[in-house]
PDB file of C-alpha atoms in Angstrom:
ATOM      1  CA  GLN A   1     -38.100 -62.157 -25.696  1.00 87.00           C
ATOM      2  CA  VAL A   2     -36.353 -58.947 -24.718  1.00 93.00           C
ATOM      3  CA  GLN A   3     -33.027 -58.377 -23.033  1.00 96.00           C
ATOM      4  CA  LEU A   4     -32.604 -55.328 -20.806  1.00 98.00           C
ATOM      5  CA  VAL A   5     -29.464 -53.474 -19.736  1.00 98.00           C
ATOM      6  CA  GLU A   6     -29.540 -50.553 -17.315  1.00 98.00           C
ATOM      7  CA  SER A   7     -26.945 -47.830 -17.094  1.00 98.00           C
ATOM      8  CA  GLY A   8     -26.470 -44.396 -15.591  1.00 98.00           C
ATOM      9  CA  GLY A   9     -26.262 -45.187 -11.914  1.00 98.00           C
ATOM     10  CA  GLY A  10     -23.685 -43.682  -9.620  1.00 98.00           C
ATOM     11  CA  LEU A  11     -22.971 -41.646  -6.525  1.00 98.00           C
ATOM     12  CA  VAL A  12     -24.702 -38.302  -6.131  1.00 98.00           C
ATOM     13  CA  GLN A  13     -25.254 -35.859  -3.317  1.00 98.00           C
ATOM     14  CA  ALA A  14     -28.680 -35.278  -1.880  1.00 98.00           C
ATOM     15  CA  GLY A  15     -30.595 -32.845  -4.041  1.00 98.00           C
ATOM     16  CA  GLY A  16     -28.788 -33.936  -7.158  1.00 98.00           C
ATOM     17  CA  SER A  17     -30.018 -35.670 -10.277  1.00 98.00           C
ATOM     18  CA  LEU A  18     -29.342 -38.807 -12.254  1.00 98.00           C
ATOM     19  CA  ARG A  19     -30.769 -40.209 -15.438  1.00 98.00           C
ATOM     20  CA  LEU A  20     -30.984 -43.945 -15.753  1.00 98.00           C
ATOM     21  CA  SER A  21     -31.279 -45.633 -19.102  1.00 98.00           C
ATOM     22  CA  CYS A  22     -32.541 -49.058 -19.976  1.00 98.00           C
ATOM     23  CA  ALA A  23     -31.596 -50.395 -23.383  1.00 98.00           C
ATOM     24  CA  ALA A  24     -33.661 -53.198 -24.798  1.00 97.00           C
ATOM     25  CA  SER A  25     -32.656 -55.687 -27.434  1.00 95.00           C
ATOM     26  CA  GLY A  26     -34.940 -58.048 -29.181  1.00 80.00           C
ATOM     27  CA  ARG A  27     -37.988 -57.549 -31.243  1.00 78.00           C
ATOM     28  CA  SER A  28     -40.961 -55.261 -30.916  1.00 92.00           C
ATOM     29  CA  PHE A  29     -39.942 -53.139 -27.963  1.00 95.00           C
ATOM     30  CA  SER A  30     -43.097 -51.069 -28.362  1.00 96.00           C
ATOM     31  CA  ARG A  31     -45.181 -54.109 -27.433  1.00 96.00           C
ATOM     32  CA  TYR A  32     -43.851 -54.074 -23.876  1.00 97.00           C
ATOM     33  CA  PHE A  33     -45.043 -52.272 -20.810  1.00 97.00           C
ATOM     34  CA  MET A  34     -41.959 -51.012 -19.017  1.00 98.00           C
ATOM     35  CA  GLY A  35     -41.423 -50.631 -15.309  1.00 98.00           C
ATOM     36  CA  TRP A  36     -38.741 -49.370 -12.956  1.00 98.00           C
ATOM     37  CA  PHE A  37     -38.156 -50.995  -9.594  1.00 98.00           C
ATOM     38  CA  ARG A  38     -35.568 -50.581  -6.885  1.00 98.00           C
ATOM     39  CA  GLN A  39     -34.149 -52.637  -4.076  1.00 98.00           C
ATOM     40  CA  ALA A  40     -32.347 -51.234  -1.071  1.00 97.00           C
ATOM     41  CA  PRO A  41     -30.119 -53.438   1.097  1.00 93.00           C
ATOM     42  CA  GLY A  42     -32.167 -55.684   3.325  1.00 96.00           C
ATOM     43  CA  LYS A  43     -35.433 -54.654   1.731  1.00 97.00           C
ATOM     44  CA  GLU A  44     -37.757 -56.119  -0.825  1.00 97.00           C
ATOM     45  CA  ARG A  45     -37.748 -54.909  -4.391  1.00 98.00           C
ATOM     46  CA  GLU A  46     -40.298 -52.151  -4.768  1.00 98.00           C
ATOM     47  CA  PHE A  47     -42.165 -50.476  -7.585  1.00 98.00           C
ATOM     48  CA  VAL A  48     -40.931 -47.053  -8.652  1.00 98.00           C
ATOM     49  CA  GLY A  49     -43.054 -46.392 -11.709  1.00 98.00           C
ATOM     50  CA  HIS A  50     -44.112 -47.680 -15.078  1.00 98.00           C
ATOM     51  CA  THR A  51     -45.087 -46.572 -18.526  1.00 98.00           C
ATOM     52  CA  SER A  52     -47.470 -47.825 -21.145  1.00 97.00           C
ATOM     53  CA  ARG A  53     -46.446 -49.166 -24.527  1.00 97.00           C
ATOM     54  CA  SER A  54     -46.573 -45.773 -26.192  1.00 96.00           C
ATOM     55  CA  GLY A  55     -45.338 -43.838 -23.174  1.00 96.00           C
ATOM     56  CA  ALA A  56     -48.550 -41.869 -22.980  1.00 97.00           C
ATOM     57  CA  LEU A  57     -49.356 -43.202 -19.515  1.00 97.00           C
ATOM     58  CA  THR A  58     -47.003 -43.174 -16.568  1.00 98.00           C
ATOM     59  CA  TYR A  59     -47.571 -43.924 -12.906  1.00 98.00           C
ATOM     60  CA  TYR A  60     -45.303 -43.568  -9.888  1.00 98.00           C
ATOM     61  CA  ARG A  61     -45.118 -44.557  -6.287  1.00 98.00           C
ATOM     62  CA  ASP A  62     -46.077 -41.680  -4.033  1.00 98.00           C
ATOM     63  CA  SER A  63     -42.607 -41.096  -2.626  1.00 98.00           C
ATOM     64  CA  VAL A  64     -41.140 -40.245  -6.040  1.00 98.00           C
ATOM     65  CA  LYS A  65     -44.011 -38.313  -7.581  1.00 98.00           C
ATOM     66  CA  GLY A  66     -42.886 -34.898  -8.726  1.00 98.00           C
ATOM     67  CA  ARG A  67     -39.224 -35.909  -8.555  1.00 98.00           C
ATOM     68  CA  PHE A  68     -38.917 -38.853 -10.956  1.00 98.00           C
ATOM     69  CA  THR A  69     -39.994 -39.008 -14.584  1.00 98.00           C
ATOM     70  CA  ILE A  70     -40.210 -42.055 -16.815  1.00 98.00           C
ATOM     71  CA  SER A  71     -39.976 -41.687 -20.563  1.00 98.00           C
ATOM     72  CA  ARG A  72     -39.384 -44.027 -23.437  1.00 98.00           C
ATOM     73  CA  ASP A  73     -38.166 -43.807 -27.000  1.00 97.00           C
ATOM     74  CA  ASN A  74     -39.484 -46.711 -29.007  1.00 96.00           C
ATOM     75  CA  THR A  75     -37.335 -45.741 -31.981  1.00 95.00           C
ATOM     76  CA  LYS A  76     -34.257 -46.327 -29.810  1.00 96.00           C
ATOM     77  CA  ASN A  77     -35.628 -49.289 -27.855  1.00 97.00           C
ATOM     78  CA  ALA A  78     -34.993 -47.452 -24.624  1.00 98.00           C
ATOM     79  CA  VAL A  79     -36.729 -46.330 -21.471  1.00 98.00           C
ATOM     80  CA  TYR A  80     -35.411 -43.715 -19.087  1.00 98.00           C
ATOM     81  CA  LEU A  81     -35.786 -42.738 -15.460  1.00 98.00           C
ATOM     82  CA  GLN A  82     -34.977 -39.109 -14.742  1.00 98.00           C
ATOM     83  CA  MET A  83     -34.436 -38.668 -11.028  1.00 98.00           C
ATOM     84  CA  ASN A  84     -34.306 -35.194  -9.529  1.00 98.00           C
ATOM     85  CA  SER A  85     -34.092 -33.906  -5.965  1.00 98.00           C
ATOM     86  CA  LEU A  86     -32.595 -37.199  -4.889  1.00 98.00           C
ATOM     87  CA  LYS A  87     -32.722 -38.203  -1.248  1.00 98.00           C
ATOM     88  CA  PRO A  88     -30.590 -40.667   0.720  1.00 97.00           C
ATOM     89  CA  GLU A  89     -33.625 -42.936   0.951  1.00 97.00           C
ATOM     90  CA  ASP A  90     -33.543 -43.286  -2.840  1.00 98.00           C
ATOM     91  CA  THR A  91     -30.323 -45.272  -2.497  1.00 98.00           C
ATOM     92  CA  ALA A  92     -30.896 -48.691  -4.069  1.00 98.00           C
ATOM     93  CA  VAL A  93     -30.191 -50.891  -7.034  1.00 98.00           C
ATOM     94  CA  TYR A  94     -32.550 -49.812  -9.781  1.00 98.00           C
ATOM     95  CA  TYR A  95     -33.988 -52.298 -12.243  1.00 98.00           C
ATOM     96  CA  CYS A  96     -35.988 -51.946 -15.394  1.00 98.00           C
ATOM     97  CA  ALA A  97     -38.482 -54.607 -16.277  1.00 98.00           C
ATOM     98  CA  ALA A  98     -40.694 -55.481 -19.200  1.00 97.00           C
ATOM     99  CA  ASP A  99     -43.884 -57.351 -19.752  1.00 95.00           C
ATOM    100  CA  GLU A 100     -45.864 -57.830 -22.906  1.00 94.00           C
ATOM    101  CA  VAL A 101     -49.257 -58.346 -21.306  1.00 94.00           C
ATOM    102  CA  ARG A 102     -49.524 -56.789 -17.879  1.00 90.00           C
ATOM    103  CA  PHE A 103     -49.334 -53.131 -16.924  1.00 92.00           C
ATOM    104  CA  GLY A 104     -48.658 -53.839 -13.298  1.00 93.00           C
ATOM    105  CA  SER A 105     -46.841 -52.586 -10.234  1.00 95.00           C
ATOM    106  CA  GLN A 106     -45.821 -55.928  -8.778  1.00 95.00           C
ATOM    107  CA  THR A 107     -42.535 -57.676  -9.455  1.00 95.00           C
ATOM    108  CA  SER A 108     -44.453 -60.850 -10.287  1.00 95.00           C
ATOM    109  CA  GLU A 109     -46.140 -59.069 -13.185  1.00 95.00           C
ATOM    110  CA  TYR A 110     -42.935 -58.610 -15.165  1.00 97.00           C
ATOM    111  CA  ASP A 111     -41.293 -61.389 -17.125  1.00 95.00           C
ATOM    112  CA  TYR A 112     -38.047 -59.695 -18.118  1.00 97.00           C
ATOM    113  CA  TRP A 113     -35.511 -57.910 -15.958  1.00 98.00           C
ATOM    114  CA  GLY A 114     -32.232 -56.124 -16.328  1.00 98.00           C
ATOM    115  CA  GLN A 115     -29.242 -56.699 -14.070  1.00 98.00           C
ATOM    116  CA  GLY A 116     -29.686 -53.432 -12.198  1.00 98.00           C
ATOM    117  CA  THR A 117     -27.654 -50.301 -11.671  1.00 98.00           C
ATOM    118  CA  GLN A 118     -26.577 -48.921  -8.306  1.00 98.00           C
ATOM    119  CA  VAL A 119     -27.722 -45.485  -7.222  1.00 98.00           C
ATOM    120  CA  THR A 120     -26.201 -44.074  -4.061  1.00 98.00           C
ATOM    121  CA  VAL A 121     -27.315 -40.743  -2.633  1.00 98.00           C
ATOM    122  CA  SER A 122     -25.096 -39.244   0.044  1.00 97.00           C
ATOM    123  CA  SER A 123     -26.385 -36.858   2.676  1.00 94.00           C
TER     124      SER A 123
END
């Protein structure tokens, strides 16, 4: 099993940047595919992006491509979400998630979740 804790959220003006971190505890972090999701009030949780076990592969939803970057450091058991050029529509609770088997973009494909961190982008 793996336990996940996100941090780094906050309030930022449109056009600004934030870097979210997700710290993992447990064994063999490098065995897990890692994803980032977000959930805005009144909306379903949606896929933001994910990274392969080594970090060599990353994929993003179209609306964040070119603005968000996922990276991971397996020596520190951590995955990061660098968010630039933030927009008010990026406002949401951001979650990291892990799965040992599936490299998916659906919430149902991840077994482990953090508690989330709030990101608020003001206009």
